[in-house]
Amino acid sequence: MTTKRHRHASGLVLACAIATTCGLSATSQAATSDYPAVTQQRLLHAESDSGWLMYRRAYNSNAYAPFKQITPENVKDLKTAFTYKTGLKQGHEGAPIVNGHYMFITTPLDHLVALDSTSGKVLWTYKKPLSKRALKTVCCDVVNRGAALFGDNVYMATLDNHVVALDAKTGKVQWDKKLQDPGVGYAMTVAPLIVDDKVVVGESGGEYGARDFIVALDAKTGKQVWKRYTVPTPNEPNGDTWPKGAYKHAGAPAWLTGSYDPETHTLFWGVGNPGPWLAKLRPGKNLYSDSVLALDPDTGKIKWHYQYTEHDTWDYDGVNHSVLADITFKGKRVKALLHADRNGWFYALDRTNGKFLYAEPFTKVTSVTDHKADGEPIENQALYPDVGKEIFTCPSFLGGKNWWPMAINPKEGLAFVPTLHACMTMKGTSVAYMAGLPYLGETFKIKPEPGSKGWGEVQAIDINNGKQVWSYKSKLPWNDGMVATASGLVFSGSIDGHFMAFDGKTGKVLWKSPKLASGIIGVPTTYEVDGHQYVAVMAGWGGATPIWGGQMAQAKAVADIPRGGELYVFAIK
Ligand code: CA
């Protein structure tokens, strides 16, 4: 099967090189009325497409675009090409997805807006009807992280656990599939991933004792193809890593988009924290919480797993996304999976078999203190909280890095990692599972990291060894994702409302936008249409930090950030 896939893929590359009608030129010639169909072949080559076809641009999730029109030399001339106000005050965490002249943005409360990608003219708007009940078990603001494209459809996962397929040209609903009742612990904020005619999504619910899962639906019909629970039943492999019956309310959410390796036909999906937070109540390693799962995308069968934090009691969700990149490790080229975990460690695994290559701390780490030669995390058990026992540890449960996706420049061998320098106190409390209520068993306070120069940082990490290459320090937390371009730029936004371009080699700030309408937590993307390169991002402060950030969120500069979502698209014209 793998050989056949290879042959097919390289045939297309050749056809593109001869005809020059793939990607760039094909879509840039399209009129707004023509919607270029998103085939599996286009998704396989999304890295070189002129648009931005999926959440992290390509299946390897590196968010690295081949564009060179905006350069370190001319980025100072970047100007606003157009803007669009969403009219919503909550957190805007979505990534603008672009196919030719069509841009799709998702907003808080699951609105999906199609706009002309060169003018911002609204083509259509869809608003998912959401009941009050649907918002009952949403932990971290009513966010949505983005749409997915396949064929002539655009797909969105919703807070009330539906996946909707809409006609990309008109917004007309093609199908609407309910995965789960709302209100009992589940919600979805994930940008779906399309793999081989299937829409793959994962459920949130780690704070509510939901039994979470990843599901693949037929892209044409919405019919379920497979469903993979992230925690095994007692008679399945690794079911014995939990006490009897605990799997029913074990959390282990799958709320961020996975990555896909066509070469080995493997889907990689991150899994979050076990429930309840207080680990004493669930002796064992608690697989597959805080892990990456390597799955067969045809069946959902687990090929291998790696657990970043065992028996997690600090809410170190291992859900952060996996970037697939080849690295040089001990003198050899290795097909790696790279991941910056909430537990503060930057990991490289062999993505063909899950073997541990290295882990390096990218922030202060006192909970997971090191790793054994085989990669098993070593934890400071003196820092397990308990009823009547308060601990202080780093990083905080908001993570050395949270969901804010990193980008990688594979040519330079650098990962650009948004980082949070926060620690926490944590103390156990009594808790019992009740459907639809938080299932934590711990209280906490966010504290500054001792000795740090601020809450936030953007850092470049050498992907061959996990060591820091440059660092940009920020007094305020940095809660935004990254995009990298072939011209050597890195884009990301600050929560005080400045969208910025960094020199990817040195970290020098080469351009800073005027203050935007709100703080930036929307994931930036870049695309080319009609000969122009654009960079798009949504401003719209919100998300987890203001809700859960305690002392950090109450700091005046953070608490005063204005609310209100707005899309900004920049270009040099
Ligand atoms: Ca969590």
Coordinates of C-alpha atoms and ligand atoms in Angstrom, one line a residue:
M1 CA 0.0 0.0 0.0
T2 CA 2.8 2.4 0.9
T3 CA 4.7 1.8 -2.3
K4 CA 1.6 2.5 -4.4
R5 CA 1.0 5.8 -2.5
H6 CA 4.6 6.8 -3.1
R7 CA 4.4 6.2 -6.8
H8 CA 1.1 8.2 -7.1
A9 CA 2.5 11.1 -5.2
S10 CA 5.8 11.5 -7.1
G11 CA 3.8 11.2 -10.4
L12 CA 1.9 14.3 -9.4
V13 CA 5.0 16.3 -8.5
L14 CA 6.3 15.6 -12.0
A15 CA 3.1 16.6 -13.6
C16 CA 3.1 19.8 -11.6
A17 CA 6.6 20.6 -12.6
I18 CA 5.9 20.2 -16.3
A19 CA 2.5 21.9 -16.5
T20 CA 3.0 24.5 -13.8
T21 CA -0.8 24.3 -13.2
C22 CA -0.7 22.9 -9.7
G23 CA -1.1 25.0 -6.6
L24 CA 0.0 28.6 -7.3
S25 CA -0.9 29.3 -10.8
A26 CA -4.1 27.2 -11.0
T27 CA -5.7 28.8 -8.0
S28 CA -4.5 32.3 -8.6
Q29 CA -6.2 32.4 -12.0
A30 CA -9.5 31.3 -10.5
A31 CA -12.3 33.8 -10.4
T32 CA -14.2 34.1 -7.2
S33 CA -17.1 32.1 -8.7
D34 CA -14.8 29.2 -9.4
Y35 CA -14.0 27.1 -6.3
P36 CA -10.9 24.9 -6.9
A37 CA -11.8 21.5 -5.6
V38 CA -9.5 20.3 -2.7
T39 CA -8.5 16.8 -3.7
Q40 CA -6.5 14.3 -1.6
Q41 CA -3.6 14.9 -4.0
R42 CA -3.7 18.7 -3.3
L43 CA -3.7 17.9 0.4
L44 CA -0.7 15.7 0.0
H45 CA 1.1 18.6 -1.5
A46 CA -0.4 21.3 0.6
E47 CA 3.0 22.5 1.7
S48 CA 3.6 23.9 -1.8
D49 CA 0.1 25.1 -2.5
S50 CA -0.5 28.8 -3.0
G51 CA -3.3 28.7 -0.4
W52 CA -3.4 27.5 3.2
L53 CA -5.4 24.4 2.9
M54 CA -5.3 22.9 6.4
Y55 CA -4.8 24.0 10.0
R56 CA -1.0 23.7 10.2
R57 CA -0.6 24.2 6.4
A58 CA 0.5 20.6 5.6
Y59 CA 0.2 17.1 7.0
N60 CA 3.6 17.5 8.7
S61 CA 2.1 20.4 10.6
N62 CA 5.3 22.6 10.3
A63 CA 3.4 25.7 9.2
Y64 CA 6.3 26.5 6.9
A65 CA 5.2 28.3 3.7
P66 CA 7.4 28.4 0.5
F67 CA 6.6 32.1 -0.1
K68 CA 9.4 34.6 -0.6
Q69 CA 7.7 37.8 -1.6
I70 CA 7.7 39.2 1.9
T71 CA 11.3 39.2 3.0
P72 CA 13.4 40.3 6.0
E73 CA 14.4 43.3 3.8
N74 CA 10.9 44.5 2.8
V75 CA 8.7 43.3 5.7
K76 CA 8.9 46.9 7.1
D77 CA 6.6 47.9 4.2
L78 CA 3.9 45.5 5.3
K79 CA 0.5 47.2 5.4
T80 CA -3.1 46.3 6.2
A81 CA -4.8 45.0 3.0
F82 CA -8.2 44.5 4.6
T83 CA -9.9 43.8 7.9
Y84 CA -13.1 42.2 9.0
K85 CA -14.8 42.7 12.4
T86 CA -16.5 39.5 13.7
G87 CA -18.7 41.3 16.2
L88 CA -17.9 38.8 18.9
K89 CA -16.1 39.5 22.2
Q90 CA -14.7 36.1 23.1
G91 CA -11.4 34.5 22.3
H92 CA -10.5 34.2 18.6
E93 CA -8.1 31.2 18.3
G94 CA -8.8 30.1 14.8
A95 CA -6.5 30.0 11.8
P96 CA -7.7 31.6 8.5
I97 CA -7.9 28.7 5.9
V98 CA -7.4 29.8 2.2
N99 CA -8.2 28.1 -1.1
G100 CA -7.6 30.4 -4.0
H101 CA -9.9 33.4 -3.7
Y102 CA -11.8 31.8 -0.8
M103 CA -10.9 32.4 2.9
F104 CA -12.7 30.6 5.7
I105 CA -12.5 31.8 9.3
T106 CA -14.2 30.3 12.3
T107 CA -15.1 32.5 15.3
P108 CA -16.1 31.9 18.9
L109 CA -19.5 30.3 19.2
D110 CA -18.9 28.4 15.9
H111 CA -19.6 31.0 13.2
L112 CA -18.0 30.1 9.9
V113 CA -17.4 33.1 7.6
A114 CA -16.3 32.8 3.9
L115 CA -14.6 35.9 2.6
D116 CA -12.8 36.9 -0.6
S117 CA -9.1 36.3 0.3
T118 CA -8.0 39.4 -1.6
S119 CA -10.6 42.0 -0.5
G120 CA -12.3 40.7 2.6
K121 CA -15.7 40.8 1.0
V122 CA -18.0 38.5 2.9
L123 CA -19.3 35.7 0.6
W124 CA -21.5 33.9 3.2
T125 CA -21.8 33.3 6.9
Y126 CA -22.9 30.2 8.8
K127 CA -23.8 30.3 12.5
K128 CA -24.2 26.9 14.3
P129 CA -27.3 27.1 16.5
L130 CA -26.0 26.4 20.0
S131 CA -28.1 25.7 23.0
K132 CA -27.2 27.0 26.5
R133 CA -26.6 23.4 27.4
A134 CA -23.9 23.1 24.7
L135 CA -21.8 25.7 26.5
K136 CA -22.1 24.1 30.0
T137 CA -19.0 21.9 29.8
V138 CA -16.7 24.2 27.8
C139 CA -13.6 24.7 29.9
C140 CA -11.6 27.4 28.3
D141 CA -13.8 29.9 26.5
V142 CA -16.1 29.3 23.5
V143 CA -13.4 29.1 21.0
N144 CA -13.0 27.3 17.6
R145 CA -9.6 26.7 16.0
G146 CA -10.4 26.5 12.3
A147 CA -12.1 24.8 9.4
A148 CA -11.0 21.9 7.1
L149 CA -11.4 21.6 3.3
F150 CA -12.1 18.7 1.1
G151 CA -13.7 18.4 -2.3
D152 CA -16.2 21.3 -2.6
N153 CA -16.9 21.2 1.2
V154 CA -15.7 23.1 4.3
Y155 CA -15.9 21.3 7.6
M156 CA -16.2 22.6 11.2
A157 CA -16.3 20.8 14.6
T158 CA -18.6 22.5 17.1
L159 CA -19.0 23.1 20.8
D160 CA -22.1 20.9 20.9
N161 CA -20.2 18.0 19.4
H162 CA -21.4 18.1 15.9
V163 CA -19.3 18.0 12.7
V164 CA -20.9 20.1 9.9
A165 CA -20.1 20.0 6.2
L166 CA -21.0 23.0 4.2
D167 CA -20.8 23.8 0.5
A168 CA -17.7 26.0 0.3
K169 CA -19.2 28.3 -2.3
T170 CA -22.6 28.8 -0.7
G171 CA -22.4 27.8 2.9
K172 CA -25.3 25.4 2.4
V173 CA -25.3 22.5 4.9
Q174 CA -24.4 19.2 3.2
W175 CA -24.5 17.1 6.3
D176 CA -24.5 17.6 10.1
K177 CA -23.4 14.7 12.3
K178 CA -23.9 14.7 16.1
L179 CA -21.1 12.7 17.9
Q180 CA -22.3 13.2 21.5
D181 CA -24.8 14.9 23.7
P182 CA -23.7 18.2 24.9
G183 CA -23.8 19.2 28.6
V184 CA -22.4 16.0 30.1
G185 CA -18.7 16.8 29.7
Y186 CA -17.9 16.9 26.0
A187 CA -17.2 19.8 23.6
M188 CA -15.2 20.3 20.4
T189 CA -12.9 23.2 19.5
V190 CA -10.6 21.3 17.2
A191 CA -9.9 22.1 13.5
P192 CA -10.7 18.9 11.7
L193 CA -8.0 17.0 9.7
I194 CA -8.9 15.4 6.4
V195 CA -7.1 12.1 5.6
D196 CA -8.1 9.9 2.7
D197 CA -11.7 10.9 2.3
K198 CA -12.2 11.0 6.1
V199 CA -12.8 13.9 8.5
V200 CA -10.9 13.3 11.7
V201 CA -11.8 15.2 14.9
G202 CA -11.1 14.7 18.6
E203 CA -13.2 15.6 21.7
S204 CA -12.4 17.9 24.6
G205 CA -13.6 17.2 28.1
G206 CA -10.5 16.5 30.3
E207 CA -11.8 18.8 33.0
Y208 CA -15.2 17.1 33.2
G209 CA -14.4 13.4 33.3
A210 CA -15.7 12.7 29.8
R211 CA -14.4 9.5 28.3
D212 CA -12.8 11.1 25.3
F213 CA -12.2 9.9 21.8
I214 CA -11.0 10.5 18.3
V215 CA -13.4 9.8 15.4
A216 CA -13.2 9.6 11.6
L217 CA -16.2 10.4 9.5
D218 CA -16.8 9.8 5.8
A219 CA -16.2 13.2 4.2
K220 CA -19.0 12.8 1.7
T221 CA -21.7 11.5 4.1
G222 CA -20.7 12.1 7.7
K223 CA -21.1 8.4 8.4
Q224 CA -18.7 7.2 11.2
V225 CA -15.8 5.1 9.8
W226 CA -14.1 4.5 13.2
K227 CA -14.0 5.7 16.7
R228 CA -10.9 5.4 19.0
Y229 CA -11.4 5.9 22.7
T230 CA -8.2 7.4 24.2
V231 CA -8.5 5.3 27.3
P232 CA -8.7 1.5 27.0
T233 CA -11.3 -0.7 28.7
P234 CA -9.9 -3.1 31.3
N235 CA -9.7 -6.0 28.8
E236 CA -7.9 -4.0 26.1
P237 CA -4.1 -3.6 26.0
N238 CA -3.0 -1.1 28.7
G239 CA -6.4 -1.3 30.3
D240 CA -4.6 -2.3 33.5
T241 CA -2.9 1.1 33.8
W242 CA -6.1 2.3 35.6
P243 CA -8.0 1.2 38.6
K244 CA -11.2 -0.8 38.0
G245 CA -13.9 1.2 36.4
A246 CA -11.9 4.4 36.1
Y247 CA -11.9 4.4 32.3
K248 CA -15.5 5.5 32.3
H249 CA -14.6 9.0 33.5
A250 CA -11.0 9.2 32.6
G251 CA -10.9 12.3 30.4
A252 CA -7.8 12.1 28.1
P253 CA -9.2 14.5 25.6
A254 CA -8.0 14.9 22.0
W255 CA -8.7 18.6 21.4
L256 CA -6.0 19.6 19.0
T257 CA -5.5 18.7 15.3
G258 CA -3.3 15.7 14.5
S259 CA -0.6 15.3 11.9
Y260 CA -0.3 12.6 9.1
D261 CA 2.6 10.9 7.6
P262 CA 1.7 9.6 4.1
E263 CA 4.9 7.6 3.8
T264 CA 4.1 5.3 6.7
H265 CA 0.3 6.0 6.4
T266 CA 0.2 7.0 10.1
L267 CA -1.9 9.5 11.9
F268 CA -0.5 11.2 15.0
W269 CA -2.9 12.6 17.6
G270 CA -2.1 14.1 21.0
V271 CA -4.1 13.0 24.1
G272 CA -4.6 15.2 27.1
N273 CA -4.9 14.9 30.9
P274 CA -6.4 12.1 32.8
G275 CA -9.4 12.7 35.1
P276 CA -9.7 13.6 37.8
W277 CA -6.7 15.9 38.1
L278 CA -5.8 14.4 41.5
A279 CA -3.7 11.4 40.5
K280 CA -3.9 9.7 43.9
L281 CA -7.4 8.6 42.9
R282 CA -6.2 6.6 39.9
P283 CA -3.1 4.6 40.6
G284 CA -1.2 3.6 37.5
K285 CA 0.3 5.1 34.4
N286 CA -3.2 6.0 33.1
L287 CA -2.6 5.3 29.4
Y288 CA -3.1 6.9 26.9
S289 CA -3.4 10.2 28.8
D290 CA -0.7 12.8 28.1
S291 CA 0.5 10.7 25.2
V292 CA 0.9 10.8 21.4
L293 CA -1.0 8.0 19.6
A294 CA 0.2 6.7 16.3
L295 CA -2.9 5.5 14.5
D296 CA -3.8 3.6 11.3
P297 CA -6.0 6.3 9.7
D298 CA -8.1 3.6 8.0
T299 CA -9.2 1.9 11.2
G300 CA -8.1 4.0 14.2
K301 CA -6.0 1.1 15.4
I302 CA -3.1 2.1 17.6
K303 CA 0.4 1.4 16.1
W304 CA 2.4 2.8 19.0
H305 CA 2.2 5.4 21.7
Y306 CA 4.5 7.5 23.8
Q307 CA 3.5 9.0 27.1
Y308 CA 5.1 12.4 28.0
T309 CA 3.8 12.5 31.6
E310 CA 2.8 9.3 33.5
H311 CA 0.1 9.4 36.1
D312 CA -0.3 13.1 35.5
T313 CA -1.5 15.1 38.5
W314 CA -0.5 18.6 37.2
D315 CA -2.9 18.8 34.1
Y316 CA 0.0 18.6 31.7
D317 CA -2.2 17.6 28.7
G318 CA 0.1 15.9 26.2
V319 CA -2.2 17.2 23.5
N320 CA 0.1 19.7 21.9
H321 CA 0.6 19.0 18.2
S322 CA 3.2 16.9 16.7
V323 CA 5.4 18.3 13.9
L324 CA 6.9 15.8 11.5
A325 CA 10.4 16.7 10.4
D326 CA 13.6 14.9 9.5
I327 CA 16.5 15.6 11.9
T328 CA 20.2 14.7 12.2
F329 CA 20.5 12.8 15.4
K330 CA 23.8 11.1 16.4
G331 CA 25.1 11.6 12.9
K332 CA 22.1 9.9 11.2
R333 CA 19.1 11.4 9.4
V334 CA 16.0 10.3 11.4
K335 CA 12.3 10.7 10.5
A336 CA 11.3 12.5 13.7
L337 CA 8.2 13.7 15.5
L338 CA 8.8 16.9 17.4
H339 CA 6.6 18.1 20.2
A340 CA 6.8 20.9 22.8
D341 CA 4.9 19.6 25.8
R342 CA 2.9 21.4 28.5
N343 CA 5.3 19.6 31.0
G344 CA 8.1 22.0 29.7
W345 CA 10.1 19.4 27.7
F346 CA 10.8 19.6 23.9
Y347 CA 10.7 16.0 22.5
A348 CA 12.0 14.2 19.5
L349 CA 10.8 10.7 18.8
D350 CA 11.4 8.4 15.8
R351 CA 8.0 8.7 14.1
T352 CA 8.3 5.3 12.4
N353 CA 8.3 3.4 15.7
G354 CA 7.8 5.8 18.6
K355 CA 11.4 5.3 19.9
F356 CA 12.6 8.1 22.2
L357 CA 15.4 10.2 20.7
Y358 CA 15.9 13.1 23.0
A359 CA 14.1 15.5 25.4
E360 CA 15.4 19.0 26.4
P361 CA 13.7 21.4 28.8
F362 CA 12.5 24.7 27.2
T363 CA 11.3 26.2 30.5
K364 CA 11.9 25.6 34.2
V365 CA 10.9 22.0 35.0
T366 CA 10.5 20.6 38.5
S367 CA 7.6 18.1 38.0
V368 CA 9.1 15.9 35.2
T369 CA 12.8 16.2 36.1
D370 CA 14.3 14.0 33.4
H371 CA 13.9 10.9 31.2
K372 CA 15.3 7.4 31.4
A373 CA 17.3 6.1 28.4
D374 CA 14.1 4.5 26.9
G375 CA 12.3 7.8 27.3
E376 CA 10.2 7.0 30.3
P377 CA 9.6 10.3 32.2
I378 CA 11.1 10.7 35.7
E379 CA 8.8 12.6 38.0
N380 CA 9.4 14.2 41.3
Q381 CA 6.8 12.4 43.4
A382 CA 7.3 14.7 46.3
L383 CA 5.5 17.2 44.2
Y384 CA 2.3 15.1 43.8
P385 CA -0.4 17.2 45.6
D386 CA -2.8 15.6 48.0
V387 CA -5.6 16.5 50.3
G388 CA -4.0 18.7 52.9
K389 CA -0.7 18.8 51.0
E390 CA 0.1 21.9 48.9
I391 CA 3.0 21.8 46.4
F392 CA 4.8 24.4 44.3
T393 CA 6.0 23.3 40.9
C394 CA 6.9 24.4 37.4
P395 CA 5.6 24.8 34.8
S396 CA 2.0 25.6 35.7
F397 CA -0.9 23.5 34.3
L398 CA -1.1 26.2 31.6
G399 CA 2.1 24.6 30.3
G400 CA 5.5 25.6 29.3
K401 CA 3.7 25.8 26.0
N402 CA -0.1 25.4 25.6
W403 CA -2.1 24.8 22.4
W404 CA -0.4 27.8 20.6
P405 CA 1.2 25.8 17.7
M406 CA 4.9 26.1 17.0
A407 CA 6.3 26.3 13.4
I408 CA 9.4 24.8 12.0
N409 CA 11.8 26.0 9.3
P410 CA 13.1 22.7 8.0
K411 CA 15.9 24.3 5.9
E412 CA 17.3 26.1 9.0
G413 CA 16.5 23.2 11.3
L414 CA 14.7 25.5 13.8
A415 CA 11.5 25.2 15.7
F416 CA 9.8 28.5 16.8
V417 CA 8.1 27.9 20.2
P418 CA 5.7 30.2 22.1
T419 CA 6.6 29.7 25.7
L420 CA 5.0 30.6 29.1
H421 CA 7.1 31.1 32.2
A422 CA 4.6 30.3 35.0
C423 CA 4.6 28.0 38.0
M424 CA 1.8 27.0 40.4
T425 CA 0.8 25.9 43.8
M426 CA -1.5 23.0 43.8
K427 CA -3.4 21.3 46.6
G428 CA -5.7 18.2 46.7
T429 CA -9.4 18.4 47.5
S430 CA -12.1 15.8 47.7
V431 CA -14.0 15.1 44.5
A432 CA -16.6 12.7 43.2
Y433 CA -17.7 12.3 39.5
M434 CA -20.9 14.0 38.6
A435 CA -21.9 14.3 35.0
G436 CA -21.6 17.8 33.7
L437 CA -19.5 19.2 36.6
P438 CA -15.8 19.8 36.8
Y439 CA -13.9 16.7 37.9
L440 CA -10.6 18.0 39.3
G441 CA -9.9 17.3 42.9
E442 CA -7.3 20.0 43.0
T443 CA -7.1 23.7 43.6
F444 CA -4.3 25.9 42.3
K445 CA -2.7 29.3 42.0
I446 CA -0.6 30.5 39.0
K447 CA 2.7 32.1 40.1
P448 CA 5.5 33.7 38.2
E449 CA 8.5 31.4 37.4
P450 CA 11.2 32.3 39.9
G451 CA 14.0 34.2 38.2
S452 CA 12.2 34.7 34.9
K453 CA 12.2 38.1 33.1
G454 CA 8.5 38.0 32.2
W455 CA 5.6 35.6 31.6
G456 CA 6.2 35.1 27.9
E457 CA 8.9 34.2 25.4
V458 CA 9.3 33.2 21.8
Q459 CA 12.2 30.9 21.3
A460 CA 14.0 29.2 18.5
I461 CA 15.1 25.6 19.2
D462 CA 17.6 23.6 17.2
I463 CA 15.5 20.5 16.1
N464 CA 18.6 18.3 15.9
N465 CA 19.4 18.6 19.6
G466 CA 16.6 20.5 21.4
K467 CA 18.8 23.4 22.4
Q468 CA 17.8 27.1 22.4
V469 CA 19.2 29.2 19.5
W470 CA 17.6 32.5 20.2
S471 CA 15.0 34.0 22.5
Y472 CA 12.6 37.0 22.5
K473 CA 11.4 37.8 26.0
S474 CA 7.9 39.3 26.7
K475 CA 6.7 40.7 30.0
L476 CA 3.2 39.6 29.1
P477 CA 2.3 36.0 28.4
W478 CA 2.7 34.9 24.7
N479 CA -0.4 33.0 23.7
D480 CA -0.1 32.9 19.9
G481 CA 0.9 30.4 17.3
M482 CA 3.7 30.7 14.7
V483 CA 4.1 30.7 11.0
A484 CA 7.5 30.5 9.2
T485 CA 8.3 31.3 5.6
A486 CA 11.0 30.3 3.1
S487 CA 12.3 33.9 3.0
G488 CA 13.4 33.4 6.6
L489 CA 10.6 35.2 8.5
V490 CA 8.5 34.1 11.5
F491 CA 5.2 35.7 12.2
S492 CA 3.3 35.7 15.5
G493 CA 1.2 38.2 17.6
S494 CA 1.4 39.5 21.1
I495 CA -1.5 39.8 23.6
D496 CA -1.1 43.6 23.8
G497 CA -2.1 43.6 20.1
H498 CA 1.0 43.8 18.0
F499 CA 1.4 41.4 15.1
M500 CA 5.2 40.9 14.6
A501 CA 7.7 39.6 12.1
F502 CA 10.9 38.0 13.5
D503 CA 14.1 37.3 11.7
G504 CA 14.0 33.5 11.9
K505 CA 17.8 33.3 12.2
T506 CA 18.3 35.8 15.0
G507 CA 15.0 36.5 16.6
K508 CA 15.3 40.2 15.8
V509 CA 11.9 42.0 15.5
L510 CA 11.9 43.2 11.9
W511 CA 8.3 44.6 11.8
K512 CA 5.6 45.3 14.3
S513 CA 2.1 46.3 13.4
P514 CA 0.3 49.2 14.9
K515 CA -1.8 48.2 17.9
L516 CA -4.7 46.0 16.7
A517 CA -8.2 46.1 18.1
S518 CA -7.5 43.3 20.7
G519 CA -4.9 40.9 21.9
I520 CA -3.7 38.3 19.4
I521 CA -4.3 34.6 20.1
G522 CA -5.5 33.7 16.5
V523 CA -3.2 31.5 14.6
P524 CA -1.5 33.3 11.7
T525 CA -1.4 31.9 8.1
T526 CA 0.0 33.1 4.8
Y527 CA -1.0 32.6 1.2
E528 CA -0.5 33.9 -2.3
V529 CA -3.3 35.0 -4.7
D530 CA -3.0 37.0 -7.9
G531 CA 0.7 37.5 -7.5
H532 CA 0.5 38.9 -3.9
Q533 CA 1.6 37.3 -0.7
Y534 CA -0.7 37.9 2.2
V535 CA -0.4 37.2 6.0
A536 CA -3.6 36.8 7.9
V537 CA -4.4 36.7 11.6
M538 CA -7.3 37.2 13.9
A539 CA -7.1 39.5 17.0
G540 CA -9.5 38.7 19.8
W541 CA -8.3 38.3 23.3
G542 CA -9.8 35.5 25.4
G543 CA -9.2 31.7 25.7
A544 CA -7.8 29.9 28.8
T545 CA -5.5 32.6 30.2
P546 CA -8.1 35.1 31.3
I547 CA -10.3 32.3 32.8
W548 CA -7.6 30.2 34.5
G549 CA -4.6 32.5 34.7
G550 CA -5.2 33.9 38.2
Q551 CA -2.4 36.4 39.2
M552 CA -1.1 36.4 35.7
A553 CA -4.5 37.2 34.1
Q554 CA -5.3 39.8 36.8
A555 CA -2.1 41.8 36.1
K556 CA -3.3 45.2 35.0
A557 CA -1.7 45.1 31.5
V558 CA -3.5 41.7 30.9
A559 CA -6.8 42.5 32.5
D560 CA -7.0 45.8 30.5
I561 CA -6.7 44.1 27.0
P562 CA -9.7 45.3 25.0
R563 CA -12.1 42.6 23.7
G564 CA -13.5 42.1 20.2
G565 CA -12.6 40.0 17.3
E566 CA -11.1 41.3 14.0
L567 CA -9.4 39.6 11.1
Y568 CA -6.4 41.5 9.8
V569 CA -4.8 40.7 6.5
F570 CA -1.5 42.2 5.6
A571 CA 0.4 42.6 2.3
I572 CA 3.0 44.7 0.5
K573 CA 1.3 46.5 -2.3
Ligands
CA1 CA -6.6 19.9 30.8

